Amino acid sequence: MRNFIIVGHRAVTYPPFSLNDLPGTGGRVDILARSINVAFLLSHGMREGVEVTTVLLGPEDPPKNIRFIGTELKYLNPDERSTGALSRNALIKYNTMKTNPEKKQFERSLVQNDILGNELRSSPGVYISNSGFAEILRYYSEHSILVCLIEKGSDLSNLTEQLKNNYKQNLTFILSDDKDFTAEEEDLINKYSKFSLSLGPQTLHSDHCIILIHNILDNLEIKNIKP
Ligand SMILES: C[S@@+](CC[C@H](N)C(=O)[O-])C[C@H]1O[C@@H](n2cnc3c(N)ncnc32)[C@H](O)[C@@H]1O
C-alpha cells in the first residue's frame, strides 16, 4: 500500500473555488489535483493500492482533509479540472451537511473513524472531514511507516537500507505544495516519522516526486527487494 499526504497551505476550504481558475481561486489546488492524478492514474488503468490525503489549510474554514481511496475511487479522470471538481464537490457537501445537520440524506454517507471523527463520503472513494495535519499523521502512523519527502532528507540508499530492517507493507509519503513545511509542521512530522527522503539535489514539483516514488517502488518490487 502506498499513501501520500500533501499539505495545501493556501488550498481553499470554503466557499468553493472556481473550476476555471484552480490556481488562483483555489489557492493552488491545481497542485493537489495533479498530485492526485499521478498518484492513481496509469496510462491504461488505475493503481488501486494507493490512498491520497490532501490537507487543506487555506481560507475560510480550515482545516479540512480530503482522502481519496484507490480501491473505491470512481470518476477520476486525467484532467486537473475534473479532479478539482471531486474536491470542490466534497467541500460543498461537507458545508451543506454542517449548515443543515438535520438533513437525513447525509446520515448514510457518514463514516465513523476513530482518529478522524466523522468522515463524509462525498462520492465513491472520496472522504472529507475537518481533521487537520496532526490527526492525519497520527492516523497513517498507526498502520504505516511515514516518510517525509524533503529536499534536505536522506538519500535513497540510506532509506532502503533502514526499511529493510523495519519492513512493513504500508508506506506513507508526506509532501508539501509549492511552500516549505512550516516549523510547526516539521515538528509534527518529526513526532510521527523517523524517515526523511531526498529525491535529489533539485527542488521538484510535488506531482513529479510522486511519479518518482512510484517508479522507485515499482522497480524495487520487480527486483523483489523489499523497500
Ligand atoms: C515545489 S516543492 C516545495 C517548494 C520548495 N520547498 C521551495 O519553497 O522552494 C514541493 C514539495 O515536493 C517535495 N520535494 C521537492 N523536491 C524534492 C526533493 N529533491 N527531494 C524530496 N522531496 C522533494 C517536498 O515535499 C516539497 O515540499
Short mmCIF file of C-alpha atoms and ligand atoms in Angstrom, two decimals:
data_model
loop_
_atom_site.label_atom_id
_atom_site.label_comp_id
_atom_site.label_asym_id
_atom_site.label_seq_id
_atom_site.Cartn_x
_atom_site.Cartn_y
_atom_site.Cartn_z
CA MET A 1 0.00 0.00 0.00
CA ARG A 2 1.31 3.46 -0.91
CA ASN A 3 -0.16 6.52 0.72
CA PHE A 4 0.57 10.16 0.00
CA ILE A 5 -0.26 13.14 2.22
CA ILE A 6 0.02 16.54 0.55
CA VAL A 7 -0.27 19.76 2.51
CA GLY A 8 -2.05 22.56 0.66
CA HIS A 9 -1.08 25.61 2.68
CA ARG A 10 -3.41 28.03 0.86
CA ALA A 11 -5.88 25.47 -0.51
CA VAL A 12 -9.34 26.96 -0.11
CA THR A 13 -11.67 25.28 2.40
CA TYR A 14 -14.88 27.27 1.82
CA PRO A 15 -16.57 28.87 -0.11
CA PRO A 16 -15.61 26.65 -3.04
CA PHE A 17 -13.22 27.71 -5.77
CA SER A 18 -13.89 28.18 -9.47
CA LEU A 19 -13.09 25.19 -11.68
CA ASN A 20 -11.97 27.68 -14.33
CA ASP A 21 -9.23 29.03 -12.07
CA LEU A 22 -7.90 26.29 -9.78
CA PRO A 23 -4.56 28.01 -9.03
CA GLY A 24 -6.00 31.46 -8.25
CA THR A 25 -9.40 30.94 -6.64
CA GLY A 26 -8.42 27.50 -5.30
CA GLY A 27 -5.21 28.55 -3.52
CA ARG A 28 -3.02 26.30 -5.70
CA VAL A 29 -5.48 23.44 -5.58
CA ASP A 30 -4.15 22.64 -9.08
CA ILE A 31 -1.02 21.22 -7.40
CA LEU A 32 -3.18 18.92 -5.32
CA ALA A 33 -5.25 17.87 -8.34
CA ARG A 34 -2.13 16.98 -10.36
CA SER A 35 -0.73 15.06 -7.41
CA ILE A 36 -3.93 13.06 -7.02
CA ASN A 37 -3.97 12.24 -10.73
CA VAL A 38 -0.40 10.99 -10.92
CA ALA A 39 -0.73 9.03 -7.67
CA PHE A 40 -3.59 6.96 -9.11
CA LEU A 41 -3.52 7.03 -12.87
CA LEU A 42 -1.56 4.81 -15.21
CA SER A 43 -1.67 5.11 -18.96
CA HIS A 44 -4.36 2.45 -19.23
CA GLY A 45 -5.65 1.97 -15.75
CA MET A 46 -5.53 2.86 -12.10
CA ARG A 47 -3.37 1.93 -9.16
CA GLU A 48 -5.77 0.58 -6.54
CA GLY A 49 -3.32 0.17 -3.67
CA VAL A 50 -2.99 3.90 -3.19
CA GLU A 51 -4.52 6.47 -0.86
CA VAL A 52 -4.03 10.21 -1.20
CA THR A 53 -4.92 12.72 1.50
CA THR A 54 -4.93 16.41 0.73
CA VAL A 55 -4.75 18.65 3.79
CA LEU A 56 -6.42 21.96 3.05
CA LEU A 57 -5.29 24.86 5.21
CA GLY A 58 -6.50 27.89 3.27
CA PRO A 59 -9.42 30.25 3.94
CA GLU A 60 -12.09 30.41 5.21
CA ASP A 61 -12.80 27.32 7.26
CA PRO A 62 -9.55 25.36 7.83
CA PRO A 63 -8.59 22.68 8.38
CA LYS A 64 -10.20 20.18 6.03
CA ASN A 65 -8.81 16.99 4.64
CA ILE A 66 -10.00 15.07 1.63
CA ARG A 67 -8.98 11.41 1.38
CA PHE A 68 -9.05 9.55 -1.94
CA ILE A 69 -9.15 5.75 -1.54
CA GLY A 70 -7.96 3.81 -4.59
CA THR A 71 -10.00 0.64 -4.01
CA GLU A 72 -13.26 2.61 -4.05
CA LEU A 73 -12.45 5.60 -6.23
CA LYS A 74 -14.69 6.44 -9.19
CA TYR A 75 -14.95 9.37 -11.60
CA LEU A 76 -11.21 10.16 -11.55
CA ASN A 77 -10.13 11.40 -14.98
CA PRO A 78 -6.72 12.54 -16.21
CA ASP A 79 -7.63 16.22 -16.41
CA GLU A 80 -7.00 18.51 -13.45
CA ARG A 81 -10.35 20.21 -13.75
CA SER A 82 -12.44 17.11 -13.07
CA THR A 83 -10.20 16.15 -10.15
CA GLY A 84 -10.66 19.68 -8.84
CA ALA A 85 -14.40 19.08 -9.20
CA LEU A 86 -14.21 15.99 -6.94
CA SER A 87 -12.58 18.14 -4.21
CA ARG A 88 -14.99 21.00 -4.76
CA ASN A 89 -17.94 18.65 -4.55
CA ALA A 90 -16.57 17.31 -1.24
CA LEU A 91 -16.30 20.84 0.20
CA ILE A 92 -19.81 21.74 -0.93
CA LYS A 93 -21.37 18.58 0.51
CA TYR A 94 -19.46 18.95 3.79
CA ASN A 95 -20.60 22.54 4.18
CA THR A 96 -24.21 21.70 3.30
CA MET A 97 -24.18 18.97 5.95
CA LYS A 98 -22.64 21.31 8.50
CA THR A 99 -25.15 24.06 7.90
CA ASN A 100 -28.15 21.70 7.63
CA PRO A 101 -27.34 18.96 10.17
CA GLU A 102 -30.94 17.78 10.20
CA LYS A 103 -30.72 16.69 6.56
CA LYS A 104 -31.23 12.92 6.65
CA GLN A 105 -29.56 12.36 3.29
CA PHE A 106 -26.09 12.75 4.85
CA GLU A 107 -26.52 10.18 7.61
CA ARG A 108 -25.81 7.19 5.41
CA SER A 109 -22.73 8.92 3.96
CA LEU A 110 -21.07 9.43 7.35
CA VAL A 111 -18.31 7.01 8.29
CA GLN A 112 -17.01 6.96 11.84
CA ASN A 113 -13.21 6.92 12.04
CA ASP A 114 -11.56 6.54 15.48
CA ILE A 115 -8.97 9.22 14.80
CA LEU A 116 -10.51 11.37 12.09
CA GLY A 117 -14.00 11.53 13.60
CA ASN A 118 -16.96 11.64 11.25
CA GLU A 119 -15.85 11.47 7.63
CA LEU A 120 -18.39 12.35 4.96
CA ARG A 121 -18.27 10.19 1.82
CA SER A 122 -18.87 12.81 -0.86
CA SER A 123 -18.54 10.46 -3.85
CA PRO A 124 -17.22 6.89 -4.26
CA GLY A 125 -13.73 6.75 -2.72
CA VAL A 126 -13.71 10.41 -1.63
CA TYR A 127 -13.99 11.25 2.08
CA ILE A 128 -13.84 14.64 3.77
CA SER A 129 -13.52 15.68 7.41
CA ASN A 130 -12.33 18.64 9.43
CA SER A 131 -9.30 16.87 10.90
CA GLY A 132 -6.01 18.65 10.45
CA PHE A 133 -2.45 17.62 9.66
CA ALA A 134 -1.75 16.24 13.17
CA GLU A 135 -4.71 13.83 13.06
CA ILE A 136 -3.87 12.73 9.54
CA LEU A 137 -0.26 11.98 10.54
CA ARG A 138 -1.47 10.11 13.61
CA TYR A 139 -3.96 8.11 11.55
CA TYR A 140 -1.40 6.97 8.98
CA SER A 141 1.30 6.38 11.61
CA GLU A 142 -0.96 3.74 13.18
CA HIS A 143 -0.73 1.43 10.19
CA SER A 144 2.19 2.55 8.05
CA ILE A 145 5.74 3.85 8.05
CA LEU A 146 5.79 7.60 7.45
CA VAL A 147 8.45 9.06 5.16
CA CYS A 148 8.80 12.81 4.72
CA LEU A 149 9.82 13.91 1.23
CA ILE A 150 12.00 16.93 1.69
CA GLU A 151 14.91 18.39 -0.20
CA LYS A 152 17.22 18.15 2.81
CA GLY A 153 16.29 14.50 3.57
CA SER A 154 18.49 11.39 3.48
CA ASP A 155 19.44 9.82 0.20
CA LEU A 156 17.50 6.86 -1.14
CA SER A 157 20.11 4.16 -0.44
CA ASN A 158 20.01 5.11 3.23
CA LEU A 159 16.27 4.76 3.39
CA THR A 160 16.16 1.45 1.53
CA GLU A 161 18.76 0.08 3.94
CA GLN A 162 16.83 1.25 7.01
CA LEU A 163 13.48 -0.03 5.81
CA LYS A 164 14.91 -3.46 5.07
CA ASN A 165 15.36 -3.90 8.81
CA ASN A 166 11.97 -2.49 9.61
CA TYR A 167 9.86 -3.88 6.84
CA LYS A 168 6.17 -3.11 6.59
CA GLN A 169 3.99 -3.20 3.52
CA ASN A 170 2.45 0.20 4.06
CA LEU A 171 4.40 3.34 3.29
CA THR A 172 3.09 6.87 3.62
CA PHE A 173 4.91 9.74 1.94
CA ILE A 174 4.39 13.30 3.17
CA LEU A 175 4.80 16.21 0.76
CA SER A 176 4.21 19.92 0.72
CA ASP A 177 2.73 22.05 -2.08
CA ASP A 178 4.70 24.98 -3.50
CA LYS A 179 5.56 26.20 0.02
CA ASP A 180 8.02 24.78 2.51
CA PHE A 181 6.65 22.92 5.52
CA THR A 182 6.29 25.37 8.43
CA ALA A 183 8.37 24.87 11.58
CA GLU A 184 5.24 23.57 13.38
CA GLU A 185 4.56 21.10 10.57
CA GLU A 186 8.17 19.90 10.67
CA ASP A 187 7.85 19.35 14.43
CA LEU A 188 4.71 17.28 13.88
CA ILE A 189 6.33 15.29 11.09
CA ASN A 190 9.34 14.56 13.33
CA LYS A 191 6.98 13.34 16.03
CA TYR A 192 5.41 10.70 13.76
CA SER A 193 8.12 9.93 11.23
CA LYS A 194 11.72 8.96 11.64
CA PHE A 195 12.44 8.80 7.92
CA SER A 196 13.05 11.69 5.55
CA LEU A 197 13.96 11.23 1.93
CA SER A 198 15.58 13.49 -0.64
CA LEU A 199 14.92 12.66 -4.28
CA GLY A 200 17.98 14.53 -5.46
CA PRO A 201 19.63 17.93 -5.48
CA GLN A 202 16.90 19.78 -7.43
CA THR A 203 13.63 21.03 -5.98
CA LEU A 204 10.89 19.17 -7.84
CA HIS A 205 7.16 19.65 -8.20
CA SER A 206 5.06 17.63 -5.76
CA ASP A 207 3.44 15.53 -8.50
CA HIS A 208 6.84 14.75 -10.05
CA CYS A 209 8.02 13.47 -6.65
CA ILE A 210 5.04 11.10 -6.57
CA ILE A 211 5.87 9.73 -10.01
CA LEU A 212 9.45 9.16 -8.92
CA ILE A 213 8.35 7.34 -5.76
CA HIS A 214 6.04 5.07 -7.75
CA ASN A 215 8.84 4.35 -10.19
CA ILE A 216 11.36 3.58 -7.45
CA LEU A 217 8.93 1.27 -5.64
CA ASP A 218 7.73 -0.38 -8.87
CA ASN A 219 11.35 -1.21 -9.72
CA LEU A 220 12.11 -2.44 -6.20
CA GLU A 221 9.06 -4.70 -6.38
CA ILE A 222 10.13 -6.08 -9.74
CA LYS A 223 13.56 -6.86 -8.35
CA ASN A 224 11.82 -8.33 -5.34
CA ILE A 225 13.88 -6.20 -2.98
CA LYS A 226 11.54 -5.25 -0.18
CA PRO A 227 11.74 -1.48 0.34
C1 LIG B 1 7.73 22.55 -5.18
S1 LIG B 1 8.37 21.71 -3.78
C2 LIG B 1 8.22 22.88 -2.48
C3 LIG B 1 8.82 24.19 -2.69
C4 LIG B 1 10.18 24.42 -2.10
N1 LIG B 1 10.38 23.83 -0.81
C5 LIG B 1 10.51 25.88 -2.14
O1 LIG B 1 9.88 26.66 -1.43
O2 LIG B 1 11.36 26.20 -2.95
C6 LIG B 1 7.09 20.62 -3.40
C7 LIG B 1 7.38 19.51 -2.43
O3 LIG B 1 7.92 18.39 -3.13
C8 LIG B 1 8.84 17.70 -2.29
N2 LIG B 1 10.15 17.80 -2.94
C9 LIG B 1 10.55 18.65 -3.91
N3 LIG B 1 11.81 18.41 -4.28
C10 LIG B 1 12.23 17.37 -3.53
C11 LIG B 1 13.46 16.64 -3.44
N4 LIG B 1 14.51 16.94 -4.18
N5 LIG B 1 13.52 15.63 -2.56
C12 LIG B 1 12.46 15.28 -1.78
N6 LIG B 1 11.29 15.93 -1.83
C13 LIG B 1 11.17 16.96 -2.67
C14 LIG B 1 8.81 18.37 -0.94
O4 LIG B 1 7.85 17.74 -0.12
C15 LIG B 1 8.39 19.77 -1.32
O5 LIG B 1 7.85 20.47 -0.24
#
